[in-house]
mmCIF file of C-alpha atoms in Angstrom:
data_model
loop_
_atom_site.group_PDB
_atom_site.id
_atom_site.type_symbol
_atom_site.label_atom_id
_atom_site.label_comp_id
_atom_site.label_asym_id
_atom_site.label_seq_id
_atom_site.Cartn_x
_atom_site.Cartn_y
_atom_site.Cartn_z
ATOM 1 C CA UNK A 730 21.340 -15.219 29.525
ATOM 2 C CA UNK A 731 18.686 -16.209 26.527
ATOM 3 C CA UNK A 732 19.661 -13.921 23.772
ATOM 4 C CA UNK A 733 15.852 -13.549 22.864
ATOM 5 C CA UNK A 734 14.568 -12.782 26.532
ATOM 6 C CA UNK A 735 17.270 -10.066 26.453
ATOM 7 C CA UNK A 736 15.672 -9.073 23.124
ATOM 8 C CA UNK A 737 12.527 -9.089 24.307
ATOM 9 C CA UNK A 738 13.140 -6.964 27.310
ATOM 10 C CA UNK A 739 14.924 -4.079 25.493
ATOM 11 C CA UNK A 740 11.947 -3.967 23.330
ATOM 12 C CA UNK A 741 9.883 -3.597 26.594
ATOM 13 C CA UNK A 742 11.967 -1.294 28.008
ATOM 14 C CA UNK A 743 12.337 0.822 24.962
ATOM 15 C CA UNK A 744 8.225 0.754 24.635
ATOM 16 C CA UNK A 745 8.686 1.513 28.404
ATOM 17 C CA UNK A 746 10.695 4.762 27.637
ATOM 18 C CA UNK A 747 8.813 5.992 24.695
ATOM 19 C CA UNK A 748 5.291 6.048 27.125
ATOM 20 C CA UNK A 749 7.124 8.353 29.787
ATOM 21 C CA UNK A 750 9.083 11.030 27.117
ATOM 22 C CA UNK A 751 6.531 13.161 27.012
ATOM 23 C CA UNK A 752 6.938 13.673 30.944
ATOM 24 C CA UNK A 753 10.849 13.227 30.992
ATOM 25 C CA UNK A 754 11.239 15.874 28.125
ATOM 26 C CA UNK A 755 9.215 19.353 27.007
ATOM 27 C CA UNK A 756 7.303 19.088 24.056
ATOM 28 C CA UNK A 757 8.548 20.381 20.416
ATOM 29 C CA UNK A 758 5.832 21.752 18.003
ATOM 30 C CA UNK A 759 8.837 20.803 15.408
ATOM 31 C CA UNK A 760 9.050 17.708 16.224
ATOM 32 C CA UNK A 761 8.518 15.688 12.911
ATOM 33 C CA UNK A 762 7.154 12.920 14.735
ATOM 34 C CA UNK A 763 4.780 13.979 17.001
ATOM 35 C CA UNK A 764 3.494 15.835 14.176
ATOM 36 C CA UNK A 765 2.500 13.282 12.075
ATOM 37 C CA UNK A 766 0.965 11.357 14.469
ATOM 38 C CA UNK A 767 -0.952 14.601 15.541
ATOM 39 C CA UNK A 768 -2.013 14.833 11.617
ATOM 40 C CA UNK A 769 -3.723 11.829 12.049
ATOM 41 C CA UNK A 770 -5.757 11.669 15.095
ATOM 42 C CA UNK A 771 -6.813 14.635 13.555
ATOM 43 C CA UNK A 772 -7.449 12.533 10.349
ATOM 44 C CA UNK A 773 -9.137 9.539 12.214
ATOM 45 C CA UNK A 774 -11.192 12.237 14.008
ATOM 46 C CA UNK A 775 -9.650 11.825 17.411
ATOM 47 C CA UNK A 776 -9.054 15.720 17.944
ATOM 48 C CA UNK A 777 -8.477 15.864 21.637
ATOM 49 C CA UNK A 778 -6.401 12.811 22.200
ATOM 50 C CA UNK A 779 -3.173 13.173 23.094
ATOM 51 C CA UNK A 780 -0.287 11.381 21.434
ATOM 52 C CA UNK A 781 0.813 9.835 24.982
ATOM 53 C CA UNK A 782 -2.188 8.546 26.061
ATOM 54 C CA UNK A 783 -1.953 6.806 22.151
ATOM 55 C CA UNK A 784 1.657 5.473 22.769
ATOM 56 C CA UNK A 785 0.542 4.244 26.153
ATOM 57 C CA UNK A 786 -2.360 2.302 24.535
ATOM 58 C CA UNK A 787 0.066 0.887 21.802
ATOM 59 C CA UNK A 788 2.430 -0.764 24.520
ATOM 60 C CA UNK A 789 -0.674 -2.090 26.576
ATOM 61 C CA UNK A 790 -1.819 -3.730 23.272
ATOM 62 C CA UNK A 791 1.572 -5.158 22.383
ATOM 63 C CA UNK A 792 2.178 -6.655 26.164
ATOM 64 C CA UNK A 793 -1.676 -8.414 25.664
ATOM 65 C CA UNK A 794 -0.135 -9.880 22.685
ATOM 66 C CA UNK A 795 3.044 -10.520 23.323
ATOM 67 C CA UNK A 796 2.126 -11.921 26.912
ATOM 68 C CA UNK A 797 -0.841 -14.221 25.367
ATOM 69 C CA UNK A 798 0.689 -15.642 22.220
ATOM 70 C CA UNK A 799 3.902 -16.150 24.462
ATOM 71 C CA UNK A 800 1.846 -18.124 27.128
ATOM 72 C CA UNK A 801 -0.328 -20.012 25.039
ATOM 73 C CA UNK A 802 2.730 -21.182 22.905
ATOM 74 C CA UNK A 803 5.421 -21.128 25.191
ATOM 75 C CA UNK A 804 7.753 -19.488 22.365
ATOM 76 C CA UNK A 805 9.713 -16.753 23.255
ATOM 77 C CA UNK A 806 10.536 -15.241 19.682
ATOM 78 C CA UNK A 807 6.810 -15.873 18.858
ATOM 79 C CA UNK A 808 5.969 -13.728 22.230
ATOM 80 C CA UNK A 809 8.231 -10.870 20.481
ATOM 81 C CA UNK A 810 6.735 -10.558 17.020
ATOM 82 C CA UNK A 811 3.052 -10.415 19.153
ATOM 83 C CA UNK A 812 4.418 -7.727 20.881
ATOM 84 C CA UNK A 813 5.642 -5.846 18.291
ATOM 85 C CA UNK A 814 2.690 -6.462 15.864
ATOM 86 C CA UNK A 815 0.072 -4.944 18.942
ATOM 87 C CA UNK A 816 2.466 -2.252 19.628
ATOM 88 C CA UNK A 817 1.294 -1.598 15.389
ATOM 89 C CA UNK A 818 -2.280 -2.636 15.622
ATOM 90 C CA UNK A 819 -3.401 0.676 17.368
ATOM 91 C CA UNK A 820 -1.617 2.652 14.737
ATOM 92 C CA UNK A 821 -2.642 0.615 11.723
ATOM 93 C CA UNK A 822 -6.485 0.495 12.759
ATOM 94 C CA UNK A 823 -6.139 4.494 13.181
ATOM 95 C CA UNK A 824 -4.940 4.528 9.704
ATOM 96 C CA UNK A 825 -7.512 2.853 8.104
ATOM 97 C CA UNK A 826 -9.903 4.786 9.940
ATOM 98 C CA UNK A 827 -8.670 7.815 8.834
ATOM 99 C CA UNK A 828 -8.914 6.001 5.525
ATOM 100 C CA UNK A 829 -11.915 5.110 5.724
ATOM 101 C CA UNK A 830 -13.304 8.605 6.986
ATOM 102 C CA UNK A 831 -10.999 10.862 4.308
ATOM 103 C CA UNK A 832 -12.808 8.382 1.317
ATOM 104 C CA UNK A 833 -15.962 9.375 3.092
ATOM 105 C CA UNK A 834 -15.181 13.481 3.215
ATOM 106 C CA UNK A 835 -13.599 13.546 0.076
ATOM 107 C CA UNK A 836 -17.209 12.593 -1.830
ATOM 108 C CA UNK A 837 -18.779 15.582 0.156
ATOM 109 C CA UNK A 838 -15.917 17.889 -0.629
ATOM 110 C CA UNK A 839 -17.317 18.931 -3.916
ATOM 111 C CA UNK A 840 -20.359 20.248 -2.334
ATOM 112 C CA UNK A 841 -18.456 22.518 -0.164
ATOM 113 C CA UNK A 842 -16.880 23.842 -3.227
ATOM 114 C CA UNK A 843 -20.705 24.733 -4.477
ATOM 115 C CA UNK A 844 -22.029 25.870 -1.300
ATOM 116 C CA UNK A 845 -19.051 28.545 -1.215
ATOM 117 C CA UNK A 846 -19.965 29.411 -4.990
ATOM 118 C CA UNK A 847 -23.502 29.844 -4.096
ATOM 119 C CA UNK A 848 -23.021 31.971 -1.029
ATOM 120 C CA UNK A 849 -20.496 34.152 -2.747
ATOM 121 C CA UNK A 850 -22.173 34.896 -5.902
ATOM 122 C CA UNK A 851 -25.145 35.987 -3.404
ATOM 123 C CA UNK A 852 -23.088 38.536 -2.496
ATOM 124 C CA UNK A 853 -21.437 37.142 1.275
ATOM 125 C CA UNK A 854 -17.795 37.904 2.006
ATOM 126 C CA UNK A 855 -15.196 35.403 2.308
ATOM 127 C CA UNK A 856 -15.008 34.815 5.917
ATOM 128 C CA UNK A 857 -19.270 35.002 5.824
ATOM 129 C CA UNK A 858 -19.526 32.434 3.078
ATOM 130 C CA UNK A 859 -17.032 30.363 5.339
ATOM 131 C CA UNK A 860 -19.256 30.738 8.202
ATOM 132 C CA UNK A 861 -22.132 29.434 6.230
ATOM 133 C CA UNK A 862 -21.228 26.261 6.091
ATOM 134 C CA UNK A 863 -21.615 25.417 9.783
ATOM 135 C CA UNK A 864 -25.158 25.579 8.684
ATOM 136 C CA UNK A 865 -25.780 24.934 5.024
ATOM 137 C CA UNK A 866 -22.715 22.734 4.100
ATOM 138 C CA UNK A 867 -22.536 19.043 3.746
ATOM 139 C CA UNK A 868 -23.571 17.225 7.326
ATOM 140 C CA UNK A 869 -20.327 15.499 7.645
ATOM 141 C CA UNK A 870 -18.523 18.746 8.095
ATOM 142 C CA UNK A 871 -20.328 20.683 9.963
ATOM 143 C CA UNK A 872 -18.764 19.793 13.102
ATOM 144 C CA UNK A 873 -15.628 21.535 11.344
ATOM 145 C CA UNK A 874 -16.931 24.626 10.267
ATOM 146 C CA UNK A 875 -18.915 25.219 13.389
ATOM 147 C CA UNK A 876 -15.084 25.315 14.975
ATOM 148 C CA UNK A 877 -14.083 27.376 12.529
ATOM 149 C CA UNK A 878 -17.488 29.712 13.612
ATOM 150 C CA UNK A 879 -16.603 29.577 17.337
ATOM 151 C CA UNK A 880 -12.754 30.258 16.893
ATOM 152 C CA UNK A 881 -14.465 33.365 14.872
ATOM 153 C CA UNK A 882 -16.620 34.801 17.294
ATOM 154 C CA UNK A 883 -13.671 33.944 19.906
ATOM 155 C CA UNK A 884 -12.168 37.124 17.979
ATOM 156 C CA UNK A 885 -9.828 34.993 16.880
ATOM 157 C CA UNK A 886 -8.147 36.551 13.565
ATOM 158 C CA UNK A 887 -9.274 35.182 10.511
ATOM 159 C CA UNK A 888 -6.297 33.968 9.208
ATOM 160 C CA UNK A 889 -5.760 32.039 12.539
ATOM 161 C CA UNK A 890 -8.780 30.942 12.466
ATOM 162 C CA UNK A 891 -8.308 29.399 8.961
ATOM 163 C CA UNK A 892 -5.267 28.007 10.220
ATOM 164 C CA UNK A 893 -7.234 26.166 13.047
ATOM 165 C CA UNK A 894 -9.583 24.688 10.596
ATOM 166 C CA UNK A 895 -6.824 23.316 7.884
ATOM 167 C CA UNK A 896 -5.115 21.548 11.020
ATOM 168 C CA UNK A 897 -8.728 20.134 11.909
ATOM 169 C CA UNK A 898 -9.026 18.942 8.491
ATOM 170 C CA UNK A 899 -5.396 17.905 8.045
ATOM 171 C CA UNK A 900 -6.915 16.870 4.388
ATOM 172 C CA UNK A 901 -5.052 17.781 0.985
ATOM 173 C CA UNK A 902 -8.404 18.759 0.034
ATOM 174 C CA UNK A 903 -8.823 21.604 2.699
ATOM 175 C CA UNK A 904 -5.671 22.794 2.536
ATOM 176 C CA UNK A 905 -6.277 23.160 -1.085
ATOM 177 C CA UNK A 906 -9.300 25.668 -0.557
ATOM 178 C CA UNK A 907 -8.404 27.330 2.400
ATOM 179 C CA UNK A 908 -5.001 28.522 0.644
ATOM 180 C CA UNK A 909 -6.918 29.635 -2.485
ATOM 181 C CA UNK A 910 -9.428 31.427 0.047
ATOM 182 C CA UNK A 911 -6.814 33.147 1.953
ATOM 183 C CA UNK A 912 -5.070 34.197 -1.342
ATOM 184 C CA UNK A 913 -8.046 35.295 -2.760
ATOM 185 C CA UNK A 914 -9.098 37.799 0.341
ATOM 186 C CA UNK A 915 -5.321 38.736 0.699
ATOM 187 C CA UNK A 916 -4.753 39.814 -2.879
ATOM 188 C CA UNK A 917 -8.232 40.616 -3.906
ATOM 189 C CA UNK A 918 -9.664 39.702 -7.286
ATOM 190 C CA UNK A 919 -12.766 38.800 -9.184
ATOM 191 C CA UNK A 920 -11.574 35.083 -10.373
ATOM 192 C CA UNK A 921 -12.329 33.324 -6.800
ATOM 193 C CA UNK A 922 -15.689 31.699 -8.414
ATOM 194 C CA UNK A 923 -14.470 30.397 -11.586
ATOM 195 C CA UNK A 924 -11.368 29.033 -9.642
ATOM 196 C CA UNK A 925 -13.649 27.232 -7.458
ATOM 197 C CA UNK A 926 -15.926 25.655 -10.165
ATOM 198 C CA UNK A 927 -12.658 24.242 -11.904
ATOM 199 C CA UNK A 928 -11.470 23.072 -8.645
ATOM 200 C CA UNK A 929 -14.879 21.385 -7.923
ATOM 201 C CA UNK A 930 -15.027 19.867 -11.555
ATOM 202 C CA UNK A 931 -11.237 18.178 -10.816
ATOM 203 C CA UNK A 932 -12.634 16.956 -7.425
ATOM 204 C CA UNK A 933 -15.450 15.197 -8.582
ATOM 205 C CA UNK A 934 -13.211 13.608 -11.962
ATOM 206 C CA UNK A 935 -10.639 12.613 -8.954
ATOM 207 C CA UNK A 936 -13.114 11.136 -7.039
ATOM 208 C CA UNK A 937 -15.114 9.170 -9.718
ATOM 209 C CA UNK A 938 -11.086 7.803 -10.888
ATOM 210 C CA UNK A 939 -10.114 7.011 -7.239
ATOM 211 C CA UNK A 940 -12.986 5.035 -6.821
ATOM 212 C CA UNK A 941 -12.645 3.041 -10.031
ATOM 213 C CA UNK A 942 -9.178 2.057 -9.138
ATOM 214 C CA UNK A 943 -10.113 1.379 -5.599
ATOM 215 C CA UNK A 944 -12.683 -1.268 -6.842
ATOM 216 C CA UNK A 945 -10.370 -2.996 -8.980
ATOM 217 C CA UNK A 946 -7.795 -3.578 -5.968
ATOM 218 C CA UNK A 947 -9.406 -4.069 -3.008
ATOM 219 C CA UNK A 948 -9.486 -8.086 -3.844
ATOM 220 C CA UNK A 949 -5.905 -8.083 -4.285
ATOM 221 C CA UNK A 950 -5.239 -5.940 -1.173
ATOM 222 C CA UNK A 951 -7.909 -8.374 0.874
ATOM 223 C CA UNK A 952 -5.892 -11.683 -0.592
ATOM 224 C CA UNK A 953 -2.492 -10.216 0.245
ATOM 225 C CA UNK A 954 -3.397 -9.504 3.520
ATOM 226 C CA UNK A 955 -4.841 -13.450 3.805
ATOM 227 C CA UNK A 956 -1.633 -14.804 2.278
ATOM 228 C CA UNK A 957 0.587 -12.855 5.383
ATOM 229 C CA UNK A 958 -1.547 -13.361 8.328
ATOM 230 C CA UNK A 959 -2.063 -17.795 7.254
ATOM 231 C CA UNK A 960 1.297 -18.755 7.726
ATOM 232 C CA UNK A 961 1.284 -16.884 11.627
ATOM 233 C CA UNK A 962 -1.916 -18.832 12.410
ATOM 234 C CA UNK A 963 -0.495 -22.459 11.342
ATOM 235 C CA UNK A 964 2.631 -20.987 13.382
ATOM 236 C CA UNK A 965 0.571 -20.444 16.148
ATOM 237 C CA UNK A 966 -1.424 -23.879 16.067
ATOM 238 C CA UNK A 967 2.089 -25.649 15.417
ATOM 239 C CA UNK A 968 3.527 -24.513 18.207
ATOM 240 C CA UNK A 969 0.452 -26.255 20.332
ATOM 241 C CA UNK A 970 2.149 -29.214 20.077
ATOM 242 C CA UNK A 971 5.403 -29.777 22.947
ATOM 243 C CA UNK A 972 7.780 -30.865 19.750
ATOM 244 C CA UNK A 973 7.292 -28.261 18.043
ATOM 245 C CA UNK A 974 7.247 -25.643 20.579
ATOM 246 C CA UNK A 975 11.308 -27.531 21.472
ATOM 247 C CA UNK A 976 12.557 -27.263 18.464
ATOM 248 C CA UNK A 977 11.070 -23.358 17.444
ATOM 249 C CA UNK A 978 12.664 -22.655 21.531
ATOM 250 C CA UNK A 979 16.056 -23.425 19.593
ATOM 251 C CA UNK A 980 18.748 -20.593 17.967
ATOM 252 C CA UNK A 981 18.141 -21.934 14.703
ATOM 253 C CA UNK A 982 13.411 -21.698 15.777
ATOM 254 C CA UNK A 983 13.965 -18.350 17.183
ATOM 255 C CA UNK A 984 16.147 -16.786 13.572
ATOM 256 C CA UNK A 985 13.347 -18.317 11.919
ATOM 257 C CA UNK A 986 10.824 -16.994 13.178
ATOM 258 C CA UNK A 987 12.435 -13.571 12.969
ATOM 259 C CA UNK A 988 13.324 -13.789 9.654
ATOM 260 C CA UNK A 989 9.664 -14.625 9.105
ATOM 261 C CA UNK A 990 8.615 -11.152 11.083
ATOM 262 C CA UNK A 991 10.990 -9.365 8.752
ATOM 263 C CA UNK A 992 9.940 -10.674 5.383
ATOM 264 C CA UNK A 993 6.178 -10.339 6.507
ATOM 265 C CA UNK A 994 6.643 -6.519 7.127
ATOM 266 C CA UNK A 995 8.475 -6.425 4.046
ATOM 267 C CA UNK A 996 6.078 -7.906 2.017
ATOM 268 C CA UNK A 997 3.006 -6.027 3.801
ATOM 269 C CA UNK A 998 4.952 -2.968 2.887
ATOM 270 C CA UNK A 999 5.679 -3.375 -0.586
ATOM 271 C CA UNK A 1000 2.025 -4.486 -0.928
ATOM 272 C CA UNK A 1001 0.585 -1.231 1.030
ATOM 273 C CA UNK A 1002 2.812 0.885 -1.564
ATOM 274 C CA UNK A 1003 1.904 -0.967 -4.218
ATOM 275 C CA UNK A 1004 -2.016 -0.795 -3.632
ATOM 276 C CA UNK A 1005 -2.291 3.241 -2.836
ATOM 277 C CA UNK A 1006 -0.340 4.334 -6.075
ATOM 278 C CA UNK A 1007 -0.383 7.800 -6.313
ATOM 279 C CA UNK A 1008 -0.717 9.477 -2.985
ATOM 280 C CA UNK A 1009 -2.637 12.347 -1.972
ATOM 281 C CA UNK A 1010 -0.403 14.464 0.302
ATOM 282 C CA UNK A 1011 -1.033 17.335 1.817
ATOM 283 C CA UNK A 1012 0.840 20.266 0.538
ATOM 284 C CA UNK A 1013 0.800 22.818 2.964
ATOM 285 C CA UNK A 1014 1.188 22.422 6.769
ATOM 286 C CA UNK A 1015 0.814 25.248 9.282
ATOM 287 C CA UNK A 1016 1.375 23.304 12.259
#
C-alpha cells in the first residue's frame, strides 16, 4: 500500500469522525474545546451557528482542496497539505474576522463607558443605565444590548442576564465592565463613576497604543505571509510539468514536501506570535 494514500485517508477519516461526534457523543458545556470555538463565532459575530455545522464546512473545504490541488498536480503529498490547509482556512478567515470586528468594537468601547457615566449621574439604576444603551449607545452594539433588553423583560434575572451579554461579547473589554457593574450593584458604593472614567481614559490610551503598533507591523505581517505562500505556488506550477510531478511522487518528493508543510506552519506560527505581542485575553468566562 502507498504509505501517503494511507496517510491521506486517516486524515479523511479522522476529519470524517470529528463531523459526526457531536451526534455519536452528548455535548459537554466543559468541554475546553468546543468552548473556544464557541468564544469565537461569538467573536466573529456568528451567534447561532453551531460548531458542527463549522467542522462540517472545514472538511468540505479541505476535500475541495485537497481533491483539486491533488488532480491538477497529480501529487499525492501535495493533495494532503491542500487538505489540511482548507480544513484551516475556515478557521483562520473566522479569526481574522473576529479580528477585524473586535479592532472595530474596541474604538466604540469608550463611548459605552460615557454613555453609562452619563445615564448614571442622571440618576438611572444600574440595570436601567444598561438598558439604555440598546438605544443611546454606540450603533455597533446595539444589537448586543437590545439582547441584553429582551433577556430582561424575558424576566430573566439580572445577573443572568449579564451573563448572557458577556458570552455575546466574549470581549476582554465587556467582561471588564460587566464584572465592575455587577460588583458595583452587589456591594453597593458611590465610586462606580469615577471607576468608569479611569477605565474609559485606559481604553482610549490602549487603543490609540494598539493602533500605533498595529501600523508599524502590518507590512511585516503582509511580507511574511508573501514569503510562505511563494514557495507553494512555484510548487504547484512545478509540479505541471510530468518530470517533476515523477520525481515529487517519490519517498524522498513526498518527505519533502512534508517537511515543507511542517516548517511553513512553524514559521507562520512563530510569525503570528511574534506580530500580536501582548495579548488581550479575556479574564473571566462564565460559560
Amino acid at each position: 500500500m502507498n504509505p501517503v494514500g494511507f496517510v491521506f485517508g486517516a486524515l479523511l477519516a479522522g476529519a470524517v469522525l470529528l463531523v459526526v461526534t457531536p451526534w455519536l457523543w452528548p455535548r459537554r458545556r466543559d468541554r475546553r474545546a468546543s468552548g473556544t470555538l464557541r468564544e469565537l463565532l461569538h467573536q466573529a459575530g456568528f451567534h447561532r451557528a453551531r460548531i458542527e455545522h463549522v467542522l462540517g464546512l472545514t472538511v468540505l473545504f479541505g476535500l475541495a482542496g485537497g481533491g483539486l490541488l491533488g488532480f491538477v498536480t497529480g501529487v499525492t503529498a501535495i493533495g494532503v497539505v491542500a487538505f489540511l490547509a482548507g480544513c484551516a482556512a475556515p478557521i483562520a478567515w473566522m479569526r481574522r474576522r473576529a479580528a477585524r470586528r473586535r479592532l472595530r468594537r474596541a474604538a466604540v468601547w469608550p463611548d459605552v463607558f460615557d454613555h453609562l457615566i452619563s445615564a448614571l449621574r442622571s440618576g438611572l439604576t444600574v440595570p436601567d443605565a444598561l438598558s439604555s444603551l440598546a438605544t443611546n449607545g454606540p450603533a455597533l452594539l446595539r444589537d448586543d444590548f437590545t439582547s441584553y433588553v429582551r433577556a430582561i423583560r424575558a424576566d430573566v434575572p439580572w445577573d443572568d442576564a449579564l451573563r448572557l451579554l458577556q458570552d455575546r461579547f466574549a470581549e476582554p473589554i465587556a467582561d471588564q465592565l460587566c464584572e465592575t457593574l455587577r460588583i458595583s450593584r452587589t456591594l453597593g458604593g458611590n465610586r462606580l463613576v469615577p471607576v468608569l472614567s479611569s477605565s474609559a481614559l485606559a481604553l482610549r490610551e490602549r487603543i490609540a497604543t494598539d493602533a500605533e503598533i498595529r501600523a508599524r507591523q502590518s507590512w511585516i505581517t503582509n511580507a511574511a505571509w508573501l514569503g510562505a505562500a511563494a514557495p507553494w505556488l512555484v510548487l504547484v506550477l512545478l509540479n505541471l510539468r510530468p518530470e517533476a510531478r515523477a520525481a515529487f511522487n517519490t519517498s524522498g518528493g513526498t518527505a519533502l514536501i512534508l517537511s515543507g508543510a511542517g516548517a511553513s506552519v512553524l514559521a507562520i506560527v512563530i510569525m503570528r506570535r511574534i506580530a500580536r505581542g501582548t495579548p488581550s485575553t479575556r479574564w473571566v468566562r462564565r460559560s
